[in-house]
Amino acid sequence: MCMFLELSNELLHTIFLGVDPSDLAALSQSCQALSTFVKSDKLLYKELYLQRFDGPPRDVPCWETELKKLVKCQKILESKRDSIKFVGRTVASLLETASTPSDSLSLNRAFLIEQFCVQQNIDNFLCSSSLFEHAGLDTQVPAETPADQQLSAKLHCLYGVPVDLIGRRVKPTHPYARSRVYDLRNYTDASLWGPFMADGTENVDWEKVEAIMVVLNYNLRVFSERTNGDFEPFWSIPFEGASPDSFISPKILCMPSEPSLPIESQDPYGVTGTWMRGTTKHHADYNDLYHFNFAPDDLPNDEARMPIETEEAIRLIRMKLRVTKIVPPGEDDGQALPVVHFKGTSRSLHSQWDPNANSGIRGTVRLTREGEIRWTTFSVFHGEERWRSEGVQVGGIRSARGVLGNWFDKDYDMHGPAGPTAFWKITDEIPTEKKAIGGPLPHVIFI
């Protein structure tokens, strides 16, 4: 030990760079001299952090504090201890500072994927919402409060690969998620008829978003099987696209497109371009939907309806959107970003005979007071608005993951119909030729 301590500070620094951060505390406690050196070597903490995680885009006041937070999170996940609040904050922070896809695989995402490839972590931290409680999953880290259930649902949405528990001595989750998204009691003025809390705050209800993700992913998987794999679910890689600015538009050669307008350079949300949309509608006969929601019963308002085993019809839609106006935020909006208005077209990739398949579309994007990105759309038929949707962009501004939300009658008809919807961007381009992207579209689903 004496010979080791006689080494220069530079050599000690180089040696300690090979130490796992989780072992650094134990090493520094082995003797006073090492403790003094480790505590005084501020550059050591920075270099150890940057070896294993993406560099944050902001200034870091204390690298030692940031590294210790991540070590604590890793130890919690490895020991399965109950600290969903700390884990939730740490996961969100890592995704917010993750590098973009152009830098290959993000170190932050690689760390999260490694931690959540363990089934017990998936069960304990991603499956503690009321959805899994209704399905009968008994986790080792049960959510103690509704806030914990919301946080678990948010972690599940950020993880992005819907967890289904078939074959685990519990019931599959999608029938329970289906019951939630078609329960018209969840469509209220206080919740904006979308995936928001029913208290008028406009805060995101992550348990609603989770149910929407589960239902749409299940339908996309079924659709993929029926089309021999021509279409695959968009949500298939953990934590992919769940970070701000994670959408990178692919380069498309030999494709004429409309020129960009100056106003689009002022759009912080990246609206202009071509988007893919998926929506589902349950009950081919509207009477079934009505019976599910309004059949005589004494079901309390806070009690979930029975799971729905029957499947829905899914519609895949290509949207071409263009920014039309940018205005300052209103008093009920987050003040850091403007409100962007857009319009465009919506075209079904199948079911062209369906009168609801093709329409015009208009809408807005804005920042909520909570700091989430809220999308509102209207489907326009022959100049008249018919359907409306409200959604939230998972992963933050310009995320590749896209928007999850609800569609419903634009006049807020309490009798429906209504259901889940999602859309995600596939390119910044807006092709002018009718068949310009007709070929690649089957591959768009699994970008």
Coordinates of C-alpha atoms in Angstrom, one line a residue:
M1 CA 0.0 0.0 0.0
C2 CA 2.9 2.3 0.8
M3 CA 4.4 1.8 -2.6
F4 CA 1.0 2.3 -4.2
L5 CA 0.5 5.6 -2.5
E6 CA 4.0 6.8 -3.6
L7 CA 2.8 6.8 -7.2
S8 CA 2.2 10.2 -8.8
N9 CA -1.3 11.7 -8.8
E10 CA -1.4 11.3 -12.5
L11 CA -0.8 7.6 -12.3
L12 CA -3.3 7.1 -9.5
H13 CA -5.9 9.0 -11.6
T14 CA -5.3 6.7 -14.6
I15 CA -5.5 3.6 -12.4
F16 CA -8.8 4.7 -10.8
L17 CA -10.3 5.3 -14.2
G18 CA -10.4 1.6 -14.5
V19 CA -12.4 1.2 -11.3
D20 CA -16.2 0.7 -11.5
P21 CA -17.9 3.7 -10.0
S22 CA -19.9 1.5 -7.7
D23 CA -16.6 0.3 -6.1
L24 CA -15.1 3.8 -5.8
A25 CA -16.6 4.5 -2.4
A26 CA -15.3 1.3 -0.9
L27 CA -11.8 1.9 -2.3
S28 CA -11.7 5.4 -0.9
Q29 CA -12.6 4.1 2.5
S30 CA -9.6 1.7 2.6
C31 CA -7.3 4.4 4.0
Q32 CA -7.3 8.1 4.7
A33 CA -4.8 8.9 2.0
L34 CA -6.9 7.3 -0.7
S35 CA -10.0 8.9 0.6
T36 CA -8.4 12.3 0.5
F37 CA -7.1 11.7 -3.1
V38 CA -10.5 10.5 -4.4
K39 CA -12.4 13.3 -2.9
S40 CA -10.0 15.9 -4.2
D41 CA -9.8 14.5 -7.8
K42 CA -12.9 16.2 -9.3
L43 CA -11.8 15.4 -12.9
L44 CA -11.9 11.7 -11.9
Y45 CA -15.7 11.8 -11.4
K46 CA -16.2 13.6 -14.7
E47 CA -14.2 11.1 -16.7
L48 CA -15.8 8.1 -15.0
Y49 CA -19.2 9.6 -15.8
L50 CA -18.4 10.3 -19.5
Q51 CA -17.0 6.7 -19.9
R52 CA -20.4 5.2 -19.1
F53 CA -23.0 7.9 -19.9
D54 CA -23.8 10.5 -22.5
G55 CA -22.5 14.0 -21.8
P56 CA -25.3 16.2 -20.6
P57 CA -26.1 19.2 -22.9
R58 CA -26.0 21.5 -19.9
D59 CA -23.3 22.5 -17.4
V60 CA -22.9 20.1 -14.5
P61 CA -22.2 21.9 -11.2
C62 CA -20.9 18.7 -9.5
W63 CA -19.9 15.6 -11.4
E64 CA -19.5 13.7 -8.2
T65 CA -23.1 14.2 -7.3
E66 CA -24.4 13.2 -10.7
L67 CA -22.3 10.0 -10.8
K68 CA -23.4 9.0 -7.3
K69 CA -27.0 9.4 -8.3
L70 CA -26.5 6.9 -11.2
V71 CA -24.6 4.5 -9.0
K72 CA -27.4 4.6 -6.4
C73 CA -30.0 3.9 -9.2
Q74 CA -27.9 1.0 -10.5
K75 CA -27.7 -0.5 -6.9
I76 CA -31.4 -0.1 -6.4
L77 CA -32.2 -1.9 -9.6
E78 CA -29.6 -4.7 -8.8
S79 CA -30.9 -5.2 -5.3
K80 CA -34.7 -4.8 -6.3
R81 CA -35.2 -2.4 -3.4
D82 CA -38.3 -0.2 -3.3
S83 CA -37.5 3.3 -4.6
I84 CA -39.6 3.8 -7.6
K85 CA -39.6 7.6 -7.2
F86 CA -35.8 7.8 -7.3
V87 CA -35.6 5.3 -10.2
G88 CA -38.2 7.2 -12.1
R89 CA -36.4 10.5 -11.8
T90 CA -33.1 9.0 -12.8
V91 CA -34.5 7.2 -15.9
A92 CA -36.2 10.4 -17.0
S93 CA -33.0 12.4 -16.5
L94 CA -30.9 9.9 -18.5
L95 CA -33.4 9.9 -21.4
E96 CA -33.5 13.7 -21.4
T97 CA -29.7 13.9 -21.8
A98 CA -29.3 10.9 -24.1
S99 CA -27.4 11.5 -27.3
T100 CA -29.2 11.5 -30.6
P101 CA -29.4 8.5 -33.0
S102 CA -26.7 10.0 -35.2
D103 CA -24.2 9.3 -32.5
S104 CA -25.0 5.5 -32.7
L105 CA -26.3 3.8 -29.6
S106 CA -26.6 6.2 -26.7
L107 CA -24.6 5.3 -23.6
N108 CA -27.5 6.3 -21.5
R109 CA -29.9 4.0 -23.4
A110 CA -27.4 1.2 -23.3
F111 CA -27.2 1.5 -19.5
L112 CA -31.0 1.5 -19.2
I113 CA -31.4 -1.4 -21.6
E114 CA -28.9 -3.4 -19.6
Q115 CA -30.8 -2.7 -16.3
F116 CA -34.2 -3.5 -17.7
C117 CA -33.3 -6.7 -19.5
V118 CA -33.8 -8.2 -16.0
Q119 CA -37.4 -9.5 -15.8
Q120 CA -37.6 -8.7 -12.1
N121 CA -36.8 -5.0 -12.8
I122 CA -39.5 -5.0 -15.5
D123 CA -42.0 -6.5 -13.1
N124 CA -41.2 -4.3 -10.2
F125 CA -40.8 -0.9 -11.9
L126 CA -42.7 -1.0 -15.1
C127 CA -45.7 -3.1 -14.0
S128 CA -46.9 -1.4 -10.8
S129 CA -49.7 0.6 -12.3
S130 CA -53.4 -0.2 -11.8
L131 CA -53.5 -1.9 -15.2
F132 CA -51.3 -4.7 -14.0
E133 CA -53.0 -4.8 -10.6
H134 CA -56.3 -5.5 -12.4
A135 CA -54.6 -8.2 -14.4
G136 CA -53.5 -9.9 -11.2
L137 CA -49.7 -9.3 -11.2
D138 CA -48.2 -9.4 -7.7
T139 CA -44.9 -7.5 -7.8
Q140 CA -42.2 -7.4 -5.1
V141 CA -42.2 -3.6 -5.3
P142 CA -45.9 -2.7 -5.2
A143 CA -46.9 0.9 -5.8
E144 CA -48.0 2.4 -2.5
T145 CA -49.8 5.5 -3.8
P146 CA -51.6 6.6 -7.0
A147 CA -48.6 8.8 -7.7
D148 CA -46.4 5.7 -7.7
Q149 CA -48.8 4.0 -10.1
Q150 CA -48.6 7.0 -12.4
L151 CA -44.8 6.9 -12.2
S152 CA -44.7 3.2 -13.0
A153 CA -47.0 3.7 -16.0
K154 CA -44.7 6.6 -17.2
L155 CA -41.7 4.3 -16.9
H156 CA -43.5 1.7 -19.0
C157 CA -44.4 4.3 -21.7
L158 CA -40.7 5.5 -21.8
Y159 CA -39.5 1.9 -22.0
G160 CA -41.8 1.7 -25.0
V161 CA -42.2 -2.1 -25.5
P162 CA -45.6 -3.0 -24.0
V163 CA -45.3 -5.7 -21.4
D164 CA -47.8 -8.5 -21.7
L165 CA -47.9 -11.2 -19.1
I166 CA -49.2 -14.1 -21.1
G167 CA -48.1 -17.4 -19.5
R168 CA -47.1 -15.8 -16.2
R169 CA -50.1 -17.1 -14.2
V170 CA -51.8 -13.8 -14.7
K171 CA -54.2 -12.5 -17.3
P172 CA -52.9 -10.7 -20.4
T173 CA -53.0 -6.9 -20.0
H174 CA -54.5 -5.9 -23.4
P175 CA -58.1 -6.8 -22.5
Y176 CA -57.9 -4.6 -19.4
A177 CA -56.2 -1.8 -21.4
R178 CA -58.9 -2.1 -24.0
S179 CA -61.6 -1.8 -21.3
R180 CA -60.0 1.4 -20.1
V181 CA -59.6 3.2 -23.5
Y182 CA -63.2 2.4 -24.5
D183 CA -64.7 3.4 -21.1
L184 CA -66.4 6.6 -21.9
R185 CA -66.4 7.7 -18.3
N186 CA -62.7 8.6 -18.9
Y187 CA -63.7 11.1 -21.5
T188 CA -64.5 14.3 -19.6
D189 CA -64.2 18.0 -20.0
A190 CA -61.8 18.2 -17.0
S191 CA -59.4 15.7 -18.8
L192 CA -59.8 17.5 -22.2
W193 CA -61.2 14.2 -23.4
G194 CA -57.7 13.0 -23.8
P195 CA -54.9 11.3 -21.8
F196 CA -54.9 13.9 -19.0
M197 CA -55.8 13.9 -15.4
A198 CA -59.5 14.4 -14.6
D199 CA -58.8 17.4 -12.3
G200 CA -58.5 20.2 -14.7
T201 CA -54.7 20.6 -14.3
E202 CA -53.9 19.3 -17.8
N203 CA -51.2 17.1 -16.3
V204 CA -50.7 13.9 -18.2
D205 CA -52.5 10.7 -16.9
W206 CA -49.8 8.2 -17.6
E207 CA -52.0 5.3 -16.8
K208 CA -54.3 6.3 -19.7
V209 CA -51.2 6.7 -22.0
E210 CA -50.0 3.3 -20.9
A211 CA -53.4 1.7 -21.8
I212 CA -53.4 3.4 -25.2
M213 CA -49.9 2.1 -25.9
V214 CA -50.8 -1.5 -24.9
V215 CA -53.9 -1.5 -27.1
L216 CA -52.3 -0.1 -30.2
N217 CA -49.2 -2.2 -30.0
Y218 CA -51.4 -5.4 -29.6
N219 CA -53.4 -4.4 -32.7
L220 CA -50.3 -3.6 -34.7
R221 CA -48.8 -7.0 -33.9
V222 CA -52.0 -8.8 -34.9
F223 CA -52.1 -6.7 -38.1
S224 CA -48.5 -7.7 -38.8
E225 CA -49.2 -11.4 -38.4
R226 CA -52.2 -11.1 -40.8
T227 CA -50.1 -9.3 -43.4
N228 CA -47.2 -11.8 -43.2
G229 CA -44.9 -9.3 -41.5
D230 CA -45.3 -6.5 -44.0
F231 CA -46.1 -4.2 -41.1
E232 CA -44.4 -4.5 -37.7
P233 CA -45.1 -2.7 -34.4
F234 CA -43.4 0.7 -34.0
W235 CA -42.8 0.1 -30.3
S236 CA -40.3 -2.8 -30.4
I237 CA -37.0 -1.5 -29.0
P238 CA -36.6 -0.5 -25.4
F239 CA -36.3 3.3 -24.7
E240 CA -35.8 4.0 -28.5
G241 CA -37.1 7.4 -29.5
A242 CA -38.0 8.4 -25.9
S243 CA -35.7 11.4 -25.8
P244 CA -36.1 15.0 -26.9
D245 CA -34.7 15.6 -30.4
S246 CA -34.5 11.9 -31.1
F247 CA -36.3 12.1 -34.4
I248 CA -33.8 12.2 -37.3
S249 CA -35.4 12.5 -40.7
P250 CA -34.1 9.8 -43.2
K251 CA -32.5 11.0 -46.4
I252 CA -34.8 10.2 -49.3
L253 CA -33.2 10.4 -52.7
C254 CA -34.9 11.4 -56.0
M255 CA -38.1 12.5 -54.3
P256 CA -39.6 15.8 -55.3
S257 CA -40.9 17.7 -52.3
E258 CA -42.5 21.1 -51.6
P259 CA -40.1 23.8 -50.7
S260 CA -39.8 24.8 -47.0
L261 CA -41.4 28.1 -45.9
P262 CA -39.7 30.6 -43.6
I263 CA -42.3 30.1 -40.9
E264 CA -41.3 26.5 -40.6
S265 CA -37.8 27.5 -39.4
Q266 CA -39.5 29.1 -36.4
D267 CA -41.4 25.9 -35.4
P268 CA -39.7 24.4 -32.3
Y269 CA -41.8 21.2 -32.6
G270 CA -40.8 19.9 -36.0
V271 CA -44.4 19.6 -37.3
T272 CA -43.9 19.9 -41.1
G273 CA -43.4 16.5 -42.8
T274 CA -45.0 13.1 -43.3
W275 CA -46.4 11.2 -40.3
M276 CA -47.8 7.7 -39.8
R277 CA -50.9 7.3 -37.7
G278 CA -52.7 4.3 -36.2
T279 CA -56.2 4.4 -34.7
T280 CA -58.5 1.6 -33.5
K281 CA -62.2 1.4 -33.3
H282 CA -63.9 -1.1 -31.1
H283 CA -67.3 -2.8 -31.7
A284 CA -68.3 -3.0 -35.4
D285 CA -71.9 -2.4 -34.1
Y286 CA -72.2 0.9 -32.3
N287 CA -74.9 -0.7 -30.1
D288 CA -72.1 -2.9 -28.6
L289 CA -70.1 0.1 -27.5
Y290 CA -73.3 1.7 -26.1
H291 CA -74.2 -1.5 -24.2
F292 CA -70.6 -1.8 -22.8
N293 CA -70.8 1.7 -21.4
F294 CA -74.5 2.3 -20.6
A295 CA -76.0 -1.1 -19.8
P296 CA -78.0 -1.0 -16.5
D297 CA -75.6 -1.7 -13.7
D298 CA -74.5 -0.4 -10.3
L299 CA -70.9 0.0 -11.2
P300 CA -69.2 2.7 -9.0
N301 CA -67.5 5.4 -10.9
D302 CA -64.1 4.5 -9.5
E303 CA -64.4 0.8 -10.4
A304 CA -63.0 -0.5 -13.7
R305 CA -65.2 -2.2 -16.2
M306 CA -64.8 -5.8 -17.2
P307 CA -62.0 -6.6 -19.6
I308 CA -62.9 -6.7 -23.3
E309 CA -61.7 -9.9 -25.1
T310 CA -63.0 -9.0 -28.6
E311 CA -60.6 -7.4 -31.0
E312 CA -60.8 -4.0 -32.8
A313 CA -60.4 -2.8 -36.3
I314 CA -57.2 -0.9 -36.9
R315 CA -56.7 1.8 -39.5
L316 CA -53.2 3.0 -40.7
I317 CA -53.1 6.5 -42.0
R318 CA -50.5 8.7 -43.7
M319 CA -50.6 12.4 -42.7
K320 CA -48.9 15.2 -44.5
L321 CA -48.7 18.3 -42.2
R322 CA -47.5 21.8 -42.8
V323 CA -47.2 24.7 -40.3
T324 CA -49.6 27.6 -41.0
K325 CA -49.2 29.9 -38.1
I326 CA -47.1 30.5 -34.9
V327 CA -48.6 32.5 -32.1
P328 CA -47.5 33.3 -28.5
P329 CA -48.6 30.9 -25.7
G330 CA -51.9 31.5 -24.0
E331 CA -52.2 32.1 -20.2
D332 CA -53.1 28.4 -19.7
D333 CA -50.1 27.1 -21.7
G334 CA -46.4 26.6 -20.8
Q335 CA -44.7 29.9 -21.5
A336 CA -41.4 28.7 -22.8
L337 CA -42.7 27.8 -26.3
P338 CA -45.2 29.2 -28.8
V339 CA -48.4 27.6 -30.0
V340 CA -47.9 26.2 -33.6
H341 CA -50.9 25.7 -35.9
F342 CA -50.8 23.3 -38.8
K343 CA -53.0 21.8 -41.5
G344 CA -52.7 19.0 -44.1
T345 CA -54.1 15.8 -45.4
S346 CA -54.9 12.4 -43.9
R347 CA -55.0 9.3 -46.2
S348 CA -55.7 5.7 -45.3
L349 CA -53.2 3.1 -46.5
H350 CA -56.1 0.6 -46.8
S351 CA -59.9 0.7 -46.6
Q352 CA -60.2 3.4 -49.2
W353 CA -63.9 2.7 -49.4
D354 CA -64.4 3.8 -45.8
P355 CA -66.0 7.3 -45.7
N356 CA -63.8 8.1 -42.7
A357 CA -60.6 7.0 -44.3
N358 CA -59.5 10.2 -46.0
S359 CA -59.9 13.8 -44.8
G360 CA -58.3 17.1 -44.3
I361 CA -56.6 17.7 -41.0
R362 CA -55.7 20.7 -38.9
G363 CA -54.5 21.2 -35.4
T364 CA -52.2 22.8 -32.9
V365 CA -49.1 21.9 -30.8
R366 CA -48.3 23.5 -27.5
L367 CA -46.4 23.2 -24.3
T368 CA -48.4 22.4 -21.2
R369 CA -47.8 24.1 -17.8
E370 CA -46.4 20.7 -16.7
G371 CA -43.8 20.8 -19.5
E372 CA -45.3 18.1 -21.8
I373 CA -46.0 18.5 -25.5
R374 CA -49.7 18.5 -26.2
W375 CA -51.1 17.8 -29.8
T376 CA -54.7 18.6 -30.8
T377 CA -56.0 17.5 -34.2
F378 CA -59.3 17.9 -36.1
S379 CA -60.3 15.6 -39.0
V380 CA -62.1 17.7 -41.6
F381 CA -64.6 16.3 -44.1
H382 CA -66.0 18.6 -46.9
G383 CA -65.1 21.6 -44.9
E384 CA -66.7 20.4 -41.7
E385 CA -64.8 19.2 -38.6
R386 CA -65.9 15.7 -37.5
W387 CA -63.4 14.0 -35.2
R388 CA -61.0 15.5 -32.7
S389 CA -57.9 14.0 -30.9
E390 CA -55.9 15.0 -27.9
G391 CA -52.5 13.5 -27.3
V392 CA -49.1 13.9 -25.6
Q393 CA -45.7 13.4 -27.2
V394 CA -43.9 10.6 -25.3
G395 CA -40.2 11.5 -24.7
G396 CA -40.6 15.2 -25.1
I397 CA -40.2 17.7 -27.9
R398 CA -39.3 16.3 -31.3
S399 CA -39.1 12.8 -30.0
A400 CA -39.1 9.9 -32.4
R401 CA -41.5 7.9 -30.2
G402 CA -44.4 10.2 -31.3
V403 CA -47.8 11.0 -29.9
L404 CA -50.3 8.8 -27.9
G405 CA -53.8 10.0 -27.3
N406 CA -57.5 9.7 -27.8
W407 CA -59.9 10.4 -30.7
F408 CA -63.5 11.4 -30.2
D409 CA -66.5 13.3 -31.6
K410 CA -65.5 17.0 -32.0
D411 CA -68.8 18.0 -30.3
Y412 CA -67.8 15.9 -27.2
D413 CA -70.7 13.5 -27.5
M414 CA -70.8 11.6 -24.2
H415 CA -72.2 8.6 -26.0
G416 CA -69.2 8.1 -28.2
P417 CA -67.7 6.8 -30.3
A418 CA -64.1 7.3 -29.1
G419 CA -60.9 5.3 -28.9
P420 CA -57.0 5.4 -28.9
T421 CA -54.8 6.9 -31.5
A422 CA -51.0 7.4 -32.1
F423 CA -48.9 9.1 -34.7
W424 CA -45.2 9.4 -35.3
K425 CA -43.0 11.2 -37.8
I426 CA -41.4 9.3 -40.7
T427 CA -39.7 12.1 -42.6
D428 CA -39.4 15.9 -42.7
E429 CA -40.3 15.7 -46.4
I430 CA -43.7 16.2 -48.0
P431 CA -43.6 14.4 -51.3
T432 CA -45.6 16.0 -54.1
E433 CA -46.0 12.9 -56.3
K434 CA -48.9 10.7 -55.3
K435 CA -46.9 7.5 -55.2
A436 CA -43.5 9.0 -54.2
I437 CA -43.3 7.1 -50.9
G438 CA -45.7 4.3 -51.8
G439 CA -42.9 1.8 -52.0
P440 CA -41.1 2.4 -48.7
L441 CA -44.2 2.7 -46.6
P442 CA -44.4 -0.9 -45.4
H443 CA -40.9 -0.4 -43.9
V444 CA -41.9 2.9 -42.2
I445 CA -43.8 1.0 -39.5
F446 CA -40.7 -0.5 -38.0
I447 CA -38.2 2.3 -38.3

